[in-house]
XYZ file of C-alpha atoms in Angstrom:
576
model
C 0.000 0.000 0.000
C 1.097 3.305 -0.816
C -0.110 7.218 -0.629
C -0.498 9.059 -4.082
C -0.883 12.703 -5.411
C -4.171 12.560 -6.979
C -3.287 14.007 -11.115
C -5.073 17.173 -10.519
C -2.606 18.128 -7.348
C 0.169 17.138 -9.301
C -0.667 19.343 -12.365
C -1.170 22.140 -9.386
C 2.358 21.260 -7.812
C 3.984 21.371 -11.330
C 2.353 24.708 -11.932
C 3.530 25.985 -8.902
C 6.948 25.093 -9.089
C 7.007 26.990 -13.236
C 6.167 30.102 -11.370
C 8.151 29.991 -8.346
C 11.313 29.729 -10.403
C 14.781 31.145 -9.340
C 15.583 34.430 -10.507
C 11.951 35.481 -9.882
C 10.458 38.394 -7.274
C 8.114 37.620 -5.333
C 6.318 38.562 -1.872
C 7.346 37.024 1.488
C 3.390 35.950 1.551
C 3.549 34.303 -2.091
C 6.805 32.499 -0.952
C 5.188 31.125 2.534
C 1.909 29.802 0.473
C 4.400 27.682 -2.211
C 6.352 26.310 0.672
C 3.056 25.383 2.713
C 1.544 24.067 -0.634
C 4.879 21.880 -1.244
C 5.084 20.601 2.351
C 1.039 19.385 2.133
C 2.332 17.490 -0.780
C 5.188 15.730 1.542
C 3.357 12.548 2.888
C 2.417 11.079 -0.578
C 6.339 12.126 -1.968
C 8.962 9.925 -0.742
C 12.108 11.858 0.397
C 9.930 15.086 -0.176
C 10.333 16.664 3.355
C 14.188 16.467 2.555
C 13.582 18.926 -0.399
C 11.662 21.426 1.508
C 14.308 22.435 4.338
C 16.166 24.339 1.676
C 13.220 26.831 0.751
C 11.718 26.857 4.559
C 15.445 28.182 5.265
C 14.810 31.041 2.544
C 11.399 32.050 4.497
C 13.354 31.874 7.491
C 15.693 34.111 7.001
C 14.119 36.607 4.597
C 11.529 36.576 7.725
C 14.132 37.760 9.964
C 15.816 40.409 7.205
C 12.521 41.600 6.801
C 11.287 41.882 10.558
C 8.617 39.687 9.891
C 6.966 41.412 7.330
C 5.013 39.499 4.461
C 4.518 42.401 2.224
C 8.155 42.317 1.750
C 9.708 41.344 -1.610
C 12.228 38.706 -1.973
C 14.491 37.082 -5.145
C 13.903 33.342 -5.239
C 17.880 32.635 -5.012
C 19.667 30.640 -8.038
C 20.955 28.286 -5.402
C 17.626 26.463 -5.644
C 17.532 25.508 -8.713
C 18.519 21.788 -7.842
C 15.540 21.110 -5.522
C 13.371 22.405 -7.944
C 14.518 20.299 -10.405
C 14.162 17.421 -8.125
C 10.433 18.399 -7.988
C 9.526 18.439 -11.128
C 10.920 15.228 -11.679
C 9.685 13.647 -8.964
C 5.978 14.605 -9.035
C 4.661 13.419 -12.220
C 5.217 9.788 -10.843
C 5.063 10.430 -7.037
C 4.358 8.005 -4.552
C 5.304 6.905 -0.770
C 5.271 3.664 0.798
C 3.196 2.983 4.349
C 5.410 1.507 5.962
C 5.635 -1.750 8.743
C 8.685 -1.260 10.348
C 10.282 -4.168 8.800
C 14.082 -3.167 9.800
C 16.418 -5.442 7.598
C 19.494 -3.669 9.895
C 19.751 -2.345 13.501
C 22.570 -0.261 13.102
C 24.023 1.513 16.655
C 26.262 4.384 16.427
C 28.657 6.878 19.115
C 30.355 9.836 18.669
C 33.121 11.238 21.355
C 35.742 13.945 21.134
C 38.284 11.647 19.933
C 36.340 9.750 17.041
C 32.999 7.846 16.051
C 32.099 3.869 16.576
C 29.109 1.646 15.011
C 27.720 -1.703 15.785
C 25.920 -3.862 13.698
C 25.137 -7.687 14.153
C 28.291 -8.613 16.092
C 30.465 -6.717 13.915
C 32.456 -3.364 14.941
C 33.678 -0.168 13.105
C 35.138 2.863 14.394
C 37.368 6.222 13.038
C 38.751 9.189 14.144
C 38.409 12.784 13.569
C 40.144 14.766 11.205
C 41.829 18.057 12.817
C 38.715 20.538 11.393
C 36.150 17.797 12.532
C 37.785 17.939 16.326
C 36.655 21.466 16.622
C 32.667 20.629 15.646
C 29.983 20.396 18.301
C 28.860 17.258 19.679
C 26.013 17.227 18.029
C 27.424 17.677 14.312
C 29.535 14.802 15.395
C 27.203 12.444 16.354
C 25.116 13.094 12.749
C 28.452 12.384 11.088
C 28.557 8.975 13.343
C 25.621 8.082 12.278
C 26.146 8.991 8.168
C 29.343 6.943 8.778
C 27.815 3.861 10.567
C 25.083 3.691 7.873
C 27.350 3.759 5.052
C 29.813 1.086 6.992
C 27.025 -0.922 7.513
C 24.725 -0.467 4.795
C 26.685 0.087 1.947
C 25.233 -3.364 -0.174
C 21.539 -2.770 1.022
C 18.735 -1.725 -1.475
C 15.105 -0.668 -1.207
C 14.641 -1.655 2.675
C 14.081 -0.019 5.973
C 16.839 0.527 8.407
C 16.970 1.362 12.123
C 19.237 3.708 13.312
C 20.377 3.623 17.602
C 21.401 6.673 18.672
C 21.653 8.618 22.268
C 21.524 12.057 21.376
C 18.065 13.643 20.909
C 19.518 16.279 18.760
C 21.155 13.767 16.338
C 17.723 11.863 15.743
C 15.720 14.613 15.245
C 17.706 16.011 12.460
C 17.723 12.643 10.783
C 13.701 11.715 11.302
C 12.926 15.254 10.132
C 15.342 15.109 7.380
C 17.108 17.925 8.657
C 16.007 21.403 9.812
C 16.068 25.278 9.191
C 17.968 27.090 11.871
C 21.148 25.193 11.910
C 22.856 24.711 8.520
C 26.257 22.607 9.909
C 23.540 19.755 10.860
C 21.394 20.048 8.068
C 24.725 19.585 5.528
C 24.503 16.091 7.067
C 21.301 14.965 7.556
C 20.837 16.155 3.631
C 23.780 13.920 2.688
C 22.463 11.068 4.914
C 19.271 10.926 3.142
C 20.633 11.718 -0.158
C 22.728 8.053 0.502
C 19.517 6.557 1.673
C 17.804 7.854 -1.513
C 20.162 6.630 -3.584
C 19.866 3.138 -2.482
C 16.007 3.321 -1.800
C 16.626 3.145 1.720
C 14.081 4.667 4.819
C 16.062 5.117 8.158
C 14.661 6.037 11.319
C 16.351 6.889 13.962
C 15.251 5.579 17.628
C 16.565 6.542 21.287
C 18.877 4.347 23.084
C 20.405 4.903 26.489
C 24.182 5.914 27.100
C 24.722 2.802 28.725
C 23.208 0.615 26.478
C 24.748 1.962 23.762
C 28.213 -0.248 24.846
C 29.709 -1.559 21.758
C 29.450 2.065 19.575
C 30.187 4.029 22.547
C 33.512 1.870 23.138
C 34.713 2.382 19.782
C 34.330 5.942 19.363
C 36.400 6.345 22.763
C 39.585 4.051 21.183
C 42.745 6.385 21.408
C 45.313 3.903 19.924
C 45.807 5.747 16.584
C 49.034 3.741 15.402
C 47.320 2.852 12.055
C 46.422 6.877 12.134
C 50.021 7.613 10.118
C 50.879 8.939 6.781
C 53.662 10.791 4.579
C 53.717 14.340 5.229
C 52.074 16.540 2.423
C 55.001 18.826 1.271
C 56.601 14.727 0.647
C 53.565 13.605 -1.266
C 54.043 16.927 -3.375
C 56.804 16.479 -4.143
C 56.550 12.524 -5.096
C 53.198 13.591 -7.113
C 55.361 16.471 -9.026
C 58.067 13.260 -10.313
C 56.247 10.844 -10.783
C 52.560 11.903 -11.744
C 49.153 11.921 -9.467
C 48.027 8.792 -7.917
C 44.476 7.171 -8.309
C 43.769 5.528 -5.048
C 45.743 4.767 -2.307
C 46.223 1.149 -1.252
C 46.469 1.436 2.174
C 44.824 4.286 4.020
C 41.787 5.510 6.170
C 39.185 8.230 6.013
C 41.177 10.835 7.656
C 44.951 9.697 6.335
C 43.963 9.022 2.137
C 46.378 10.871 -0.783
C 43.431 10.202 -3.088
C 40.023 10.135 -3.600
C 39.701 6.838 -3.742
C 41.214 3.868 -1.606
C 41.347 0.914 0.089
C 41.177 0.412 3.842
C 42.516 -2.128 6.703
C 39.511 -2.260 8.237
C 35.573 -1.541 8.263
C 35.679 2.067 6.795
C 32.666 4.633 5.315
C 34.234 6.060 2.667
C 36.808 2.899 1.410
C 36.518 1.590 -2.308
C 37.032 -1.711 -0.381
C 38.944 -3.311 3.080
C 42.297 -5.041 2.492
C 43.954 -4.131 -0.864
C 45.513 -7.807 -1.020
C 42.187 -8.873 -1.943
C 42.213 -7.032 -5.043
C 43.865 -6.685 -8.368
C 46.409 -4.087 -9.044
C 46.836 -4.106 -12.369
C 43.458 -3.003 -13.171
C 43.809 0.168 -10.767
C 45.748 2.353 -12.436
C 48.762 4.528 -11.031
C 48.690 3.798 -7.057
C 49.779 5.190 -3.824
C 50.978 2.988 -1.311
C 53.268 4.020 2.048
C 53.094 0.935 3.629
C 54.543 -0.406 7.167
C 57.800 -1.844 7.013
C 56.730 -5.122 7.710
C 54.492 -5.497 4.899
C 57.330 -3.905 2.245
C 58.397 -7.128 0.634
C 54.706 -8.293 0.454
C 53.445 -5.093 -1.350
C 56.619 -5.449 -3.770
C 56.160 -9.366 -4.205
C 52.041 -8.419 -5.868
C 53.300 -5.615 -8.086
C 55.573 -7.912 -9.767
C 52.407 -10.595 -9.559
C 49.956 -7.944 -10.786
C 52.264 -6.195 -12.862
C 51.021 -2.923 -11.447
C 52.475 0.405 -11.837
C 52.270 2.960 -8.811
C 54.397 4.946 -6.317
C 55.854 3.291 -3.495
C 56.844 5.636 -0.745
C 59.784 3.478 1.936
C 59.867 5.061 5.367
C 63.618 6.227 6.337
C 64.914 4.761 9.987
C 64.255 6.774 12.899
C 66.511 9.551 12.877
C 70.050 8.961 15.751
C 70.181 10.972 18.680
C 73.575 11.705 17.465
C 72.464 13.149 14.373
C 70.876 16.426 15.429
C 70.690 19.273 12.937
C 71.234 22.653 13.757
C 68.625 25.235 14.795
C 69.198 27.154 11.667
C 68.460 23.789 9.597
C 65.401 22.654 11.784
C 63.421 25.971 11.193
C 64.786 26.041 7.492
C 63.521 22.599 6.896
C 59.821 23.980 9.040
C 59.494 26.252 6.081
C 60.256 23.695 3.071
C 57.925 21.255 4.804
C 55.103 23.654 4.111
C 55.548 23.310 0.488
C 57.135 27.209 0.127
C 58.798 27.897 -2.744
C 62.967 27.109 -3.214
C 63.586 30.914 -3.857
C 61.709 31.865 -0.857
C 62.965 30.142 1.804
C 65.783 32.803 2.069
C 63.040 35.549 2.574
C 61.274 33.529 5.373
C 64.531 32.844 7.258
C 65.291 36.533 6.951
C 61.749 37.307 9.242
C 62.983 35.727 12.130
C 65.614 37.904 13.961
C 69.422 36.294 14.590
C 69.160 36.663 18.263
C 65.470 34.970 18.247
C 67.073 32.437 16.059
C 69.799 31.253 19.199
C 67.201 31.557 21.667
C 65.590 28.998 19.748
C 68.418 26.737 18.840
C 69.400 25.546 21.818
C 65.811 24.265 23.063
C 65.119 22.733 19.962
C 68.292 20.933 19.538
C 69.255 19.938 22.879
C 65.641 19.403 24.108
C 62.809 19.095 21.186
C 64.672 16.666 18.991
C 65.850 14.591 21.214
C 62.678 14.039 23.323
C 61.468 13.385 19.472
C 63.794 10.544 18.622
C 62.951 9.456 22.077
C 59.593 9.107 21.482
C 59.322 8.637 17.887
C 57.725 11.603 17.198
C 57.749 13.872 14.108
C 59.027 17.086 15.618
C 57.394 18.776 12.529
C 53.777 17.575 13.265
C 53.437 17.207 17.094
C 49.888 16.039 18.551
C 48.869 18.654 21.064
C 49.646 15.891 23.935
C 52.722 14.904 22.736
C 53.791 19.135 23.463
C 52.320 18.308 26.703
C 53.977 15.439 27.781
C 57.655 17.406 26.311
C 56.812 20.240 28.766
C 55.988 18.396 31.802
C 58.579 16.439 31.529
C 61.131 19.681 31.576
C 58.570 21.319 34.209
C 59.849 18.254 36.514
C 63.300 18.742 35.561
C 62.877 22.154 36.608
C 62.452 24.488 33.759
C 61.632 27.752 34.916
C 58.201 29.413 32.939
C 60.320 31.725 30.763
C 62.229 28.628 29.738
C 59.168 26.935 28.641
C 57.605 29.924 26.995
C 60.880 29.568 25.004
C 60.430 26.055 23.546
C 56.672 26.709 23.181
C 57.413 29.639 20.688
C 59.662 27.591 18.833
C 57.709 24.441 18.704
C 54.979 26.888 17.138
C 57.380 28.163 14.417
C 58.822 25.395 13.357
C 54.997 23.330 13.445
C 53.070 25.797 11.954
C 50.369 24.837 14.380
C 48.595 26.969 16.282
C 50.605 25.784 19.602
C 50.694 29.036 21.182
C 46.786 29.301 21.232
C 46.008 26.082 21.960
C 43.196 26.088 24.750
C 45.241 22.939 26.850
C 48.499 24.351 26.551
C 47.126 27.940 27.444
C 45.675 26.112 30.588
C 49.099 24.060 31.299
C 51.214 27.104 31.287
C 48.866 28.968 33.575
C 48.897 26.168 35.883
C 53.182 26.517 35.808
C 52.706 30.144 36.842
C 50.771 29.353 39.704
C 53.289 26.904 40.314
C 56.359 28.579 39.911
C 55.609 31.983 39.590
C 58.346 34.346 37.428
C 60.784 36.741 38.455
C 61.122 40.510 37.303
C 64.342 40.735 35.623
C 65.169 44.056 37.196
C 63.654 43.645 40.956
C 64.999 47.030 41.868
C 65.903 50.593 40.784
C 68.959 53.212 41.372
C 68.884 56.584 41.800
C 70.358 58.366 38.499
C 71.741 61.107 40.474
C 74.444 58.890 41.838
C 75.779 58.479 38.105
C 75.439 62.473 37.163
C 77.939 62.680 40.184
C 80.279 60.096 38.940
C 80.157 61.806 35.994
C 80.560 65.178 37.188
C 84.110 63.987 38.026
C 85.238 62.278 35.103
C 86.016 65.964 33.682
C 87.913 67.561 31.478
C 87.618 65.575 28.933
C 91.194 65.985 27.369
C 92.630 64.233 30.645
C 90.578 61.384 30.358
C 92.240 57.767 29.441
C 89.987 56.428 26.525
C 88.530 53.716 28.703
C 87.016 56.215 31.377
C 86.331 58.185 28.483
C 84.389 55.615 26.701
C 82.373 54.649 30.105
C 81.058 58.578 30.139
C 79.489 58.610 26.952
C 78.070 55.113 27.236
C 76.444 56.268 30.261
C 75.013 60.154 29.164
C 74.049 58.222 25.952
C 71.948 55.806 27.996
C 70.950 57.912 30.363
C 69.973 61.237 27.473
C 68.384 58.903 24.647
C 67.128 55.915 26.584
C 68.558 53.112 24.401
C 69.632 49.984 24.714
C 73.463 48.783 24.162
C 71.970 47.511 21.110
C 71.780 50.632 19.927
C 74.692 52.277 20.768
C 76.467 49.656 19.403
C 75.335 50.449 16.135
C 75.983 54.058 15.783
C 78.382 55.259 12.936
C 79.953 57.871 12.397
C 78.528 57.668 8.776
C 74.971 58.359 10.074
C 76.158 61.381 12.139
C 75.354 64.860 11.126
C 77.256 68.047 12.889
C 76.696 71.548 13.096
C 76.981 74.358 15.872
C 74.126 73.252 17.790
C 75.236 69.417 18.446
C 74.788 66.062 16.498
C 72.128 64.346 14.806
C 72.877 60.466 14.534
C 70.616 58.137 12.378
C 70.567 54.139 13.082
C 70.037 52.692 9.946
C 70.088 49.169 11.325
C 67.291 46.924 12.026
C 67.024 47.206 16.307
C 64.246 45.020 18.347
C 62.093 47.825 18.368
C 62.347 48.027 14.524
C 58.757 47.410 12.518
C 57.786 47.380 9.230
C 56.718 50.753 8.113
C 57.726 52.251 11.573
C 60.758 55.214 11.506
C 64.103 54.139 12.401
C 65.437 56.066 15.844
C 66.742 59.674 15.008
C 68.957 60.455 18.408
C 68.858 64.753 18.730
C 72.212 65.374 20.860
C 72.715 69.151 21.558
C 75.321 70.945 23.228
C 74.007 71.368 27.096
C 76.040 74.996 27.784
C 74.099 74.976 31.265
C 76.815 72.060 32.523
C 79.274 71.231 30.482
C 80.461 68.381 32.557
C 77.037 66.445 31.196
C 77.227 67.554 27.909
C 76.668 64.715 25.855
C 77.635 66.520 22.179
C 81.161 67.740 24.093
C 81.892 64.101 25.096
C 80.659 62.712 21.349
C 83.335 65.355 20.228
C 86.383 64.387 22.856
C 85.224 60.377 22.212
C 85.849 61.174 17.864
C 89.214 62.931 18.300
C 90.457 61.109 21.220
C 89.867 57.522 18.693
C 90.578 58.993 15.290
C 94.107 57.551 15.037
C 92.521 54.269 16.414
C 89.857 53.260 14.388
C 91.407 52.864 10.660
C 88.449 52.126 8.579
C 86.237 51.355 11.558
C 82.872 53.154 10.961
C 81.170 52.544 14.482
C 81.770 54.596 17.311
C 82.877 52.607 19.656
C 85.488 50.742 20.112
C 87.248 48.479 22.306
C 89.706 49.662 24.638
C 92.912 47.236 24.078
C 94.919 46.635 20.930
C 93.618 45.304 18.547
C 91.050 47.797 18.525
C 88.146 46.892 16.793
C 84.754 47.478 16.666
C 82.981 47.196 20.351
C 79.661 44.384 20.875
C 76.721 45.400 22.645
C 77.506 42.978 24.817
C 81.101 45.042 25.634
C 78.947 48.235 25.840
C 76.831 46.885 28.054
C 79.156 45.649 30.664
C-alpha cells in the first residue's frame, strides 16, 4: 500500500513550481503559500520533506531580514535551482510507501571527542576525527557517526528499511525530520544522509537508546590507539606527485589519512573503495599510492611484480640517531620547506625571524625538542597537542623555569606551523606553571640616576681622560639622554652622524628590536648642554671622535674596544 498525489494536485504542484522559479520576485506571503503548498504534498512524496528544508530556510531568514513582514519582496535565489529540479521530476510519478517497520538492519552508532564507533550484528567499526572535525559540536559529530555507521554498515543494502540507535536527541531529530532550518552545519549532514539513503532506496529512522546501552558504539568511538592513524607528510607527497605523476587511489589508508580520492582500507571504513587491498587486483587500478609499514614492504613489492602494477611506493627512512641532530638554523629552514614554500623563498622567510630569536631557539630545539622526538618517535614537525604536553611536563619536573618553557613553546609553534601558542590545553598548562612557579622581574629594583650624574661630574675635562674612562662617560650620558639599549649604541656610525653648531644628529640605519615594518628608524637629537658642560653629551661625542681617530682605521662605528687590537665594540662590551 502506498499514498499518491491525486493528477489534478500534481498538475497544481507542477504549476507551482514553473512560477516559483529562481531568478523570480516575489512577496514574502507568495513564498510562505508555495512552501506550505509543497510541504502538504510531503506525505504522498517519498524523500519530499528532505527537499523542503532548503526553501523553509529562505522564508526563514528573509523573515528575519525583513522583521517579519510578508509584504516584503524577496528574489527566489539561483541556489535552488537543484531542488526544484528534483520536484519536477519527482511529481509526475510520485508516490510513498506505508510503511511496517520491517528493519532489515539495527545499526548503533557513538560519537566522542576523539572519534565515532558503530555496531551492527556482532560486527564493529570505528574512526577518528580529522583536525577541522575535532573542533565541531557534539552534536554535528554524532550526525556524522551516524552517516558513517550507515554507510559502513549499509553500503550493499537496497530498497529496505533501516533502524538507526542513537543517544543524542539532537542527532535523531535532524535525521527523522530530514534535517532542519535554523542550523545549517547539521542540516549539511542529515541532507547527505538521506541523499545516501535515496540513492539506495533506503528509509532510516532513527530511535533513542540509552548511554549505557549503547556499549559496543560508545567503546569504539572512545579508542585512542591511533598507530594505524600515520601517513607521509604533504610537502613529501608533493613532491613525489610532481616526479612521478598523481596517484588514483591509495592502497592502504583511512578516512582521515587518504592521498586520493579513492582507496582501500585495513579495516571496516565509510568512505573505502574496499577493506584489504591484497584482496584485489592491481593491475586493473591504475597509477597507485601505497606508504606501507615496514613489515608489509616485501609483500606489497612481491604483488606488483604478480599484478604487474604500476604505482608509487613511498619506503619510510629509519628513525633519525640521537647523534644526528641538525642545527637550529636547519630545523626551522627545513619547518618552512615542509610547508611546500617555494625554493627561492625560503631565504626571505629565514630573513623574518631575527638572529638573536634564532639562538634563543636553537638551543631548546636541539638539545631538548629533537631529542625528546627521537625518544619518542615523534615527528618534531607535526606534534599532537599531547605529545607538546607530555615534552613540557617532563622539563617542568626537571625544573624548567616558565620563561624557559615559553621559550620552547614559541619555537615548537614556528617550526609546526600549528597553532601551539593558542592552543586552549596548553594555554591552561602554562597557567597552571605560573601558579606553580611563579616568574621573576628581571630588574627587581631601581637606582637613583643622580648617583651616576655625580660620577660623571668627576670624570672631567675631557682631554685628561684615558679612553677607557672616556668611553664609560658617553656610554652612560648616551643611555641615560636617549634611553637606548646597548643595542643601539652599538650600532651608531659615524657615517649616520650629522654636525653643526648646535650638536649632532645620529641616524641608526640598522634593524634594532624595536624596529617594525613601516615604523621610523630612531633619530637620536644630541645638543650641546652649555648649562653644565660636565654632562654635555655633544662635548663628550666630540672628545670620544678625536680622542679615537688615530685608532679606528676604517672602523665606521663609534665605539670601540679599549685594548689593541682595537676593533669594533659588541653590545655585549657596551653593556658591561
Amino acid at each position: 500500500m502506498s499514498l499518491e498525489l491525486p493528477t489534478d494536485k500534481r498538475g497544481k504542484l507542477l504549476s507551482l513550481l514553473a512560477e516559483f522559479s529562481p531568478g523570480k520576485v516575489v512577496s514574502l506571503r507568495q513564498w510562505s503559500s508555495f512552501v506550505g503548498s509543497i510541504n502538504a504534498a510531503c506525505p504522498a512524496v517519498k524523500y519530499g520533506r528532505l527537499y523542503t528544508k532548503r526553501f523553509e530556510r529562505v522564508r526563514y531568514l528573509e523573515l528575519l531580514k525583513n522583521n517579519d513582514n510578508y509584504e516584503a519582496k524577496i528574489l527566489i535565489p539561483e541556489s535552488l535551482s537543484s531542488v526544484f529540479d528534483w520536484w519536477r521530476r519527482n511529481i509526475p510519478s510520485s508516490s510513498n510507501p506505508i510503511r511496517q517497520g520491517n528493519y532489515t538492519r539495527e545499526i548503533f552508532s557513538d560519537a566522542s571527542t576523539t572519534g565515532w564507533g558503530a555496531f551492527c550484528d556482532g560486527h564493529k567499526a570505528r574512526g577518528f576525527w580529522t583536525e577541522r572535525e575535532q573542533k565541531f559540536h557534539i552534536n554535528r559529530l554524532e550526525l556524522l557517526a551516524a552517516l558513517f555507521a550507515i554507510k559502513s554498515f549499509a553500503k550493499e543494502i537496497k530498497s529496505a528499511e533501516i533502524l538507526l540507535r542513537m543517544d543524542n536527541t539532537t542527532a535523531i531529530a535532524y535525521v527523522n525530520k530530514m534535517g532542519g532550518v535554523q542550523h545549517p552545519n547539521l542540516h549539511r549532514i542529515a541532507e547527505e544522509i538521506w541523499q545516501w539513503c535515496e540513492s539506495r532506496d533506503i528509509w532510516l529512522v532513527a530511535s533513542y537508546i540509552k548511554s549505557k546501552d549503547n556499549v559496543e558504539a560508545d567503546q569504539e568511538s572512545r579508542v585512542q590507539n591511533i598507530d594505524t592513524e600515520w601517513e607521509l607528510a604533504d610537502y613529501a607527497f608533493r613532491q613525489a606527485v610532481e616526479t612521478f605523476g598523481y596517484p588514483e587511489i591509495d592502497l592502504f589508508a583511512t578516512r582521515c589519512n587518504t592521498k586520493c580520492e579513492k582507496y582501500f582500507s585495513w579495516d571496516n571504513d565509510p568512505e573505502a573503495l574496499a577493506v584489504d587491498a591484497f584482496t584485489k587486483d592491481w593491475h586493473s587500478i591504475g597509477l597507485f599510492w601505497a606508504f606501507p609499514p615496514f613489515a608489509l614492504i616485501l609483500r606489497v613489492l612481491k604483488r606488483i611484480v604478480i599484478d604487474r602494477a604500476t604505482g608509487i611506493m613511498i619506503i619510510h627512512s629509519p628513525p633519525a640517531s640521537r647523534k644526528t641532530v641538525p642545527d637550529g638554523r636547519h630545523i626551522i629552514r627545513e619547518s618552512f620547506r615542509r610547508r611546500g614554500l617555494p625554493g627561492p623563498a625560503l631565504d626571505i622567510f629565514e630573513a623574518s625571524i631575527a638572529e638573536s630569536t634564532r639562538k634563543q631557539y636553537a638551543g631548546p630545539l636541539t638539545q631538548w625538542w629533537w631529542v625528546f622526538c627521537v625518544d619518542q618517535g615523534i615527528d618534531p614537525y607535526q606534534p599532537r597537542e599531547e605529545e607538546v604536553i607530555k615534552f613540557l611536563t617532563k622539563k617542568f619536573e626537571d625544573g624548567a623555569a616558565y620563561g624557559s618553557l615559553n621559550s620552547i613553546r614559541s619555537a615548537i609553534s614556528l617550526i609546526s606551523g600549528s597553532s601551539i601558542g593558542q592552543n586552549r590545553n596548553i594555554s591552561r598548562f602554562f597557567k597552571g606553571v605560573f601558579m606553580l612557579r611563579p616568574t621573576k622581574p628581571k630588574y627587581d629594583r631601581i637606582w637613583d640616576v643622580s648617583v651616576a650624574f655625580q660620577k660623571i661630574e668627576e670624570w672631567f675635562p675631557l682631554n685628561e681622560l684615558a679612553l677607557d674612562c672616556l668611553g664609560e662617560r658617553l656610554v652612560l650620558l648616551l643611555a641615560l639622554g636617549t634611553a637606548h639599549r646597548a643595542q643601539t649604541l652599538a650600532l651608531i656610525k659615524l657615517s649616520n652622524m650629522k654636525h653643526n653648531v648646535e650638536g649632532y644628529e645620529v641616524e641608526i640605519s640598522d634593524r634594532i628590536k624595536t624596529s617594525r615594518p613601516g615604523a621610523y628608524q630612531p633619530l637620536l637629537i644630541l645638543p650641546y648642554f652649555s648649562e653644565n658642560p660636565k654632562l654635555c653629551i655633544a662635548s663628550t661625542l666630540d672628545a670620544y671622535i678625536q680622542q679615537t681617530s688615530h685608532l679606528r682605521g676604517d672602523i665606521d662605528h663609534l665605539f670601540l674596544t679599549t685594548k689593541r687590537p682595537f676593533r669594533t665594540a659588541s653590545a655585549a662590551t657596551i653593556g658591561r
